[in-house]
Structure formats: structure tokens, C-alpha cells
Short mmCIF file of C-alpha atoms in Angstrom, two decimals:
data_model
loop_
_atom_site.label_atom_id
_atom_site.label_comp_id
_atom_site.label_asym_id
_atom_site.label_seq_id
_atom_site.Cartn_x
_atom_site.Cartn_y
_atom_site.Cartn_z
CA MET A 241 -54.10 11.84 -37.88
CA ILE A 242 -51.16 13.08 -35.83
CA ALA A 243 -49.63 9.60 -35.83
CA TYR A 244 -49.91 9.50 -39.62
CA LEU A 245 -48.36 12.94 -40.11
CA SER A 246 -45.46 12.02 -37.84
CA THR A 247 -44.53 9.24 -40.29
CA LEU A 248 -44.13 11.62 -43.24
CA ASN A 249 -40.73 12.77 -44.49
CA PRO A 250 -39.33 15.23 -41.90
CA VAL A 251 -37.83 17.43 -44.63
CA LEU A 252 -41.21 17.72 -46.37
CA LEU A 253 -42.87 18.55 -43.06
CA ALA A 254 -40.19 21.17 -42.35
CA LEU A 255 -40.80 22.75 -45.76
CA LEU A 256 -44.56 22.88 -45.18
CA ALA A 257 -44.05 24.35 -41.71
CA GLY A 258 -41.64 26.95 -43.10
CA LEU A 259 -44.17 27.89 -45.78
CA PHE A 260 -46.79 28.22 -43.03
CA THR A 261 -44.69 30.64 -40.95
CA TRP A 262 -43.84 32.58 -44.11
CA GLY A 263 -47.53 32.73 -44.97
CA CYS A 264 -48.34 34.13 -41.52
CA THR A 265 -45.83 36.91 -42.13
CA ALA A 266 -47.42 37.62 -45.51
CA LEU A 267 -50.87 37.84 -43.90
CA GLY A 268 -49.58 40.32 -41.36
CA ALA A 269 -47.81 42.32 -44.07
CA ALA A 270 -51.11 42.47 -45.99
CA LEU A 271 -52.49 44.78 -43.30
CA VAL A 272 -50.62 47.53 -45.11
CA PHE A 273 -53.49 47.55 -47.63
CA PHE A 274 -55.82 48.68 -44.82
CA PHE A 275 -53.56 50.90 -42.69
CA LYS A 276 -51.03 53.54 -43.68
CA ASN A 277 -49.67 54.23 -40.22
CA LEU A 278 -49.13 52.10 -37.16
CA ASN A 279 -49.21 53.61 -33.69
CA GLN A 280 -45.76 53.28 -32.11
CA LYS A 281 -47.24 51.76 -28.97
CA MET A 282 -48.99 49.12 -31.05
CA THR A 283 -45.71 48.36 -32.83
CA ASN A 284 -44.02 47.97 -29.45
CA VAL A 285 -46.74 45.59 -28.30
CA MET A 286 -46.32 43.47 -31.43
CA LEU A 287 -42.55 43.28 -31.10
CA GLY A 288 -42.76 42.61 -27.36
CA PHE A 289 -45.23 39.78 -27.94
CA ALA A 290 -42.93 38.27 -30.59
CA ALA A 291 -40.01 38.44 -28.14
CA GLY A 292 -42.00 36.56 -25.50
CA VAL A 293 -43.01 33.82 -27.91
CA MET A 294 -39.43 33.34 -29.07
CA LEU A 295 -38.10 33.20 -25.50
CA ALA A 296 -40.60 30.53 -24.47
CA ALA A 297 -40.07 28.53 -27.67
CA SER A 298 -36.31 28.64 -27.17
CA PHE A 299 -36.62 26.79 -23.88
CA TRP A 300 -39.61 24.44 -24.16
CA SER A 301 -39.28 23.52 -27.83
CA LEU A 302 -35.50 23.63 -28.23
CA LEU A 303 -33.26 23.73 -25.15
CA SER A 304 -35.25 21.30 -23.00
CA PRO A 305 -35.47 18.68 -25.81
CA ALA A 306 -31.74 19.18 -26.47
CA ILE A 307 -30.94 18.25 -22.88
CA GLU A 308 -33.33 15.28 -23.00
CA GLN A 309 -31.67 14.02 -26.19
CA SER A 310 -28.36 13.93 -24.28
CA ALA A 311 -29.71 12.15 -21.19
CA ASP A 312 -27.33 9.23 -21.73
CA MET A 313 -24.44 11.58 -20.87
CA GLY A 314 -25.58 11.67 -17.25
CA ARG A 315 -24.46 14.73 -15.32
CA PHE A 316 -22.88 16.12 -18.50
CA SER A 317 -26.14 16.05 -20.45
CA PHE A 318 -26.05 19.84 -20.52
CA VAL A 319 -22.85 19.95 -22.62
CA PRO A 320 -24.42 19.63 -26.14
CA ALA A 321 -27.06 22.20 -25.18
CA LEU A 322 -24.42 24.59 -23.85
CA VAL A 323 -22.13 24.23 -26.86
CA GLY A 324 -24.96 24.59 -29.36
CA PHE A 325 -26.47 27.55 -27.49
CA VAL A 326 -23.18 29.48 -27.46
CA LEU A 327 -22.48 28.71 -31.13
CA GLY A 328 -25.97 29.94 -32.05
CA GLY A 329 -25.26 33.30 -30.46
CA ILE A 330 -21.84 33.53 -32.12
CA PHE A 331 -23.36 32.72 -35.51
CA LEU A 332 -25.94 35.51 -35.25
CA ARG A 333 -23.27 37.93 -34.10
CA LEU A 334 -21.24 37.14 -37.22
CA VAL A 335 -24.31 37.56 -39.43
CA ASP A 336 -24.95 40.89 -37.73
CA ARG A 337 -21.47 42.07 -38.64
CA LEU A 338 -21.57 40.81 -42.23
CA ILE A 339 -25.02 42.04 -43.33
CA PRO A 340 -25.91 45.75 -43.26
CA HIS A 341 -29.21 46.40 -41.48
CA LEU A 342 -31.20 48.86 -39.42
CA HIS A 343 -33.44 47.99 -36.50
CA LEU A 344 -37.08 49.12 -36.56
CA GLY A 345 -37.66 52.47 -34.89
CA PHE A 346 -34.02 53.51 -34.88
CA PRO A 347 -32.54 56.46 -36.85
CA GLU A 348 -30.61 55.68 -40.01
CA LYS A 349 -27.34 56.82 -38.42
CA GLU A 350 -27.54 53.76 -36.14
CA LYS A 351 -27.43 51.20 -38.94
CA GLU A 352 -25.22 48.19 -38.28
CA GLY A 353 -22.90 45.99 -40.31
CA PRO A 354 -20.67 47.02 -43.23
CA LYS A 355 -20.95 50.53 -44.64
CA THR A 356 -23.53 50.68 -47.40
CA LYS A 357 -25.57 53.03 -49.53
CA LEU A 358 -28.67 50.85 -49.42
CA ARG A 359 -31.93 52.65 -48.77
CA LYS A 360 -33.39 52.70 -45.28
CA SER A 361 -36.31 50.55 -46.37
CA ILE A 362 -33.97 47.78 -47.56
CA LEU A 363 -31.94 47.98 -44.34
CA LEU A 364 -35.13 47.55 -42.31
CA VAL A 365 -36.12 44.47 -44.30
CA LEU A 366 -32.62 42.99 -43.93
CA SER A 367 -32.88 43.43 -40.17
CA ILE A 368 -36.04 41.33 -39.97
CA THR A 369 -34.66 38.83 -42.48
CA ILE A 370 -31.65 38.21 -40.22
CA HIS A 371 -33.89 37.42 -37.29
CA ASN A 372 -36.06 35.08 -39.38
CA ILE A 373 -33.07 32.86 -40.13
CA PRO A 374 -32.97 31.20 -36.67
CA GLU A 375 -36.76 30.86 -36.68
CA GLY A 376 -36.66 28.88 -39.91
CA ALA A 377 -33.73 26.79 -38.67
CA ALA A 378 -35.53 26.09 -35.39
CA VAL A 379 -38.59 24.77 -37.21
CA GLY A 380 -36.47 22.61 -39.50
CA VAL A 381 -34.40 21.11 -36.70
CA ALA A 382 -37.54 20.41 -34.66
CA PHE A 383 -39.13 18.49 -37.52
CA GLY A 384 -35.85 16.72 -38.25
CA ALA A 385 -35.99 15.43 -34.67
CA ILE A 386 -39.01 13.32 -35.64
CA LEU A 387 -36.59 10.89 -37.29
CA VAL A 388 -35.12 9.93 -33.92
CA GLY A 389 -38.20 10.64 -31.86
CA ASP A 390 -41.87 9.70 -31.88
CA THR A 391 -45.32 11.24 -32.17
CA GLU A 392 -44.47 13.57 -29.30
CA SER A 393 -41.58 14.99 -31.33
CA PHE A 394 -43.99 15.82 -34.13
CA VAL A 395 -46.36 17.60 -31.73
CA THR A 396 -43.48 19.61 -30.26
CA ALA A 397 -42.34 20.65 -33.74
CA ALA A 398 -45.89 21.51 -34.81
CA VAL A 399 -46.43 23.64 -31.71
CA LEU A 400 -43.16 25.45 -32.36
CA ALA A 401 -44.21 26.21 -35.94
CA LEU A 402 -47.61 27.40 -34.70
CA GLY A 403 -46.02 29.68 -32.12
CA ILE A 404 -43.61 31.19 -34.62
CA GLY A 405 -46.47 31.62 -37.08
CA ILE A 406 -48.53 33.46 -34.46
CA GLN A 407 -45.75 35.91 -33.71
CA ASN A 408 -44.95 36.33 -37.42
CA PHE A 409 -48.39 37.79 -38.12
CA PRO A 410 -47.97 41.02 -36.10
CA GLU A 411 -44.32 41.09 -37.11
CA GLY A 412 -45.27 41.22 -40.78
CA ALA A 413 -47.43 44.25 -40.08
CA ALA A 414 -44.65 45.81 -37.99
CA VAL A 415 -42.44 45.67 -41.10
CA SER A 416 -44.78 46.56 -43.98
CA ILE A 417 -46.70 49.43 -42.41
CA PRO A 418 -43.59 51.42 -41.37
CA LEU A 419 -42.28 50.92 -44.92
CA ARG A 420 -45.51 52.49 -46.18
CA SER A 421 -44.87 55.41 -43.82
CA GLU A 422 -41.41 55.75 -45.38
CA GLY A 423 -43.10 56.51 -48.72
CA LEU A 424 -43.22 53.13 -50.42
CA SER A 425 -46.39 52.09 -52.22
CA ARG A 426 -48.72 49.60 -50.55
CA ALA A 427 -47.71 46.90 -53.03
CA LYS A 428 -43.98 47.41 -52.45
CA SER A 429 -44.46 47.61 -48.69
CA PHE A 430 -46.31 44.30 -48.75
CA TRP A 431 -43.73 42.74 -51.06
CA TYR A 432 -40.81 43.67 -48.82
CA GLY A 433 -42.75 42.75 -45.69
CA GLN A 434 -43.42 39.19 -46.80
CA LEU A 435 -39.99 38.92 -48.43
CA SER A 436 -38.36 39.32 -45.02
CA ALA A 437 -39.65 35.83 -44.10
CA VAL A 438 -38.78 34.02 -47.32
CA VAL A 439 -35.67 32.68 -45.58
CA GLU A 440 -37.81 30.67 -43.15
CA PRO A 441 -38.81 27.77 -45.46
CA ILE A 442 -35.28 27.77 -46.89
CA PHE A 443 -33.57 27.44 -43.50
CA ALA A 444 -36.28 25.07 -42.30
CA VAL A 445 -35.28 22.63 -45.05
CA ILE A 446 -31.57 23.17 -44.31
CA GLY A 447 -32.12 22.50 -40.60
CA ALA A 448 -34.13 19.35 -41.26
CA LEU A 449 -31.60 18.00 -43.78
CA LEU A 450 -28.75 18.56 -41.33
CA VAL A 451 -30.47 16.53 -38.63
CA VAL A 452 -31.67 13.80 -41.01
CA PHE A 453 -28.22 13.16 -42.48
CA VAL A 454 -26.14 13.86 -39.36
CA THR A 455 -28.40 12.58 -36.59
CA PRO A 456 -25.84 12.90 -33.74
CA VAL A 457 -25.86 16.69 -34.12
CA LEU A 458 -29.54 16.90 -33.12
CA PRO A 459 -29.08 18.19 -29.53
CA TYR A 460 -26.44 20.64 -30.74
CA ALA A 461 -28.70 21.81 -33.58
CA LEU A 462 -31.69 22.31 -31.26
CA ALA A 463 -29.60 24.37 -28.85
CA PHE A 464 -27.96 26.25 -31.74
CA ALA A 465 -31.38 27.43 -32.92
CA ALA A 466 -32.29 28.41 -29.36
CA GLY A 467 -29.10 30.43 -28.91
CA ALA A 468 -29.62 32.23 -32.20
CA MET A 469 -33.24 33.03 -31.33
CA ILE A 470 -32.40 34.36 -27.87
CA PHE A 471 -29.62 36.48 -29.38
CA VAL A 472 -32.21 38.05 -31.67
CA VAL A 473 -34.62 38.66 -28.79
CA ILE A 474 -32.05 40.42 -26.63
CA GLU A 475 -30.15 42.27 -29.34
CA GLU A 476 -33.08 43.23 -31.56
CA LEU A 477 -36.66 42.64 -30.46
CA ILE A 478 -36.52 43.91 -26.87
CA PRO A 479 -34.68 47.17 -27.74
CA GLU A 480 -37.03 47.75 -30.71
CA SER A 481 -40.11 47.12 -28.56
CA GLN A 482 -39.11 49.83 -26.09
CA VAL A 483 -38.67 52.70 -28.55
CA GLU A 484 -40.15 55.99 -27.30
CA GLY A 485 -40.25 54.77 -23.71
CA SER A 486 -43.06 52.19 -23.91
CA THR A 487 -41.12 49.98 -21.50
CA ASP A 488 -44.00 48.82 -19.30
CA LEU A 489 -46.31 48.15 -22.25
CA ALA A 490 -43.64 46.24 -24.16
CA THR A 491 -42.73 44.22 -21.07
CA ALA A 492 -46.37 43.26 -20.52
CA ALA A 493 -46.62 42.17 -24.17
CA THR A 494 -43.44 40.10 -23.79
CA MET A 495 -44.89 38.38 -20.73
CA ALA A 496 -48.11 37.71 -22.66
CA GLY A 497 -46.23 36.23 -25.61
CA PHE A 498 -44.18 34.03 -23.28
CA ALA A 499 -47.33 32.84 -21.52
CA VAL A 500 -49.13 32.02 -24.78
CA MET A 501 -46.21 29.98 -26.10
CA MET A 502 -45.73 28.25 -22.76
CA VAL A 503 -49.38 27.20 -22.65
CA LEU A 504 -49.26 25.98 -26.25
CA ASP A 505 -46.12 23.96 -25.70
CA VAL A 506 -47.02 22.46 -22.32
CA ALA A 507 -50.73 21.87 -23.00
CA LEU A 508 -50.37 20.55 -26.55
CA GLY A 509 -46.89 19.09 -26.39
#
């Protein structure tokens, strides 16, 4: 079965994987129909767990394969990974500056990006949308790698999509339920919660197309996605997960998320 799936069009597989991760976000956002409030400690646990998953995925599913893809460069095999990693961070920094947004749990006066009169709820959704861009790209690039890889490349990509889907579920709830607390209806809270991940299938297709048509950029693209994801973890998820002093709890959740993704990637991949 796996061997058969690995022969399918990488772009189609990337689209399906992106729809899967988007669907996981929607499922998490649907919890708003059952809960009006979310304990801050629980929110911190969810965000910490997501940070751990993204950290582990950045290395095992993206950076390590990027270095392996450049093995023919000998002692300089790290160069594509380094260049891509740095560019990924720079890209997210530019996006941060160009799109107005507000991190979860922070007061409205600490919004980032250009000055705007957008409502707080929209700024919160934009914040999560920004961080879903590298997740979608990572999935797309990983599936695009199947074209120059083998069955193992498919398994690695599938595990990455699964890991991102797992962390998207609590993340969807961490977006929609606070929006409900801000006064939005359950339907609107759910709509905005799932909408924050709509960029994932879009960027998954873009990432796959890039690799399929410009194969030599594969190691750079893998590392680019990793750099963008780690930027999000450090700049957004970790600070958000430690709001109101839940440092130890959030750290434990991050360790747990890292461990889960590590086991998935090493055991299945």
C-alpha cells in the first residue's frame, strides 16, 4: 500500500496532506461548540506541545534529510541546509513585519506589524495564519522530495503531515475558544479558527510544485521550511505558552510534543 501511494503524483499527495492538517485544525476549532472558556494552563499546554512537535519535525523530517540530500558535497554538505535554514527565518521575519497580528494571550497594545484598525479577533487569527504558512510549505516540500527519493521519502513526508496534524488539533481549539471568550458567536469562532489553517493546503501545493519543477532546490527548500518553523516556535509559540507564568507546565508539554514527534519519525520513518 505504502509503495503504491509513493508512486502517486507528489503534488496531489501534498494537497491531500495539506487538507488533512487543515481538517485537524477544524476538528480542534469545533471544540468551541462544547466549551466557552479554556483554562489558561490548558492553553499553555496545547501551545507548548505544538512547539515541541514543530521542533522535532524541523530536525528529523526537514534538516536531517536536507543534509543527506547534499551528501555528495562531502564536508560542505551542511551548506544547503544552512543557507535554507537562515533564509527561512528571514522570510518569516519579513512576513511578521508586513502582516499585522497579535499573539495569543498578549494585550492588544502589543500587536505587531503595520499599524491597523483591525479587530483583536482578526489579529489573533492572522497570527496563527502566519505560523501555519511554514507548516504547509514543510508538508509540500516533504512530499515533493518523493520525486527524487523512494518509499522512505513518502513515509517521512507522511509522518511529518501526521505530526503537524496532531499538533494542529489542540491549536485549533487554542484559537477558536479564546475568540468565543472575546464575544464572537460559536459559529464565527469556529469559522475563524479553521480559517487560520486554510493556508496549509495552499502552501503545501506551492512547496511541492517548487521541488517538482526545480529539483536541485530540494535541500534548500527542506531547510527553508525548518528555519521558518523554528522561527515560529521561538518567536511565537514558546512565549505564548508561558503566559501567566506557566513556565514549568509549558516546558513539560514542549518536551512531550518533541518526544511524540521524535518517536513517530524514528519509529515509523
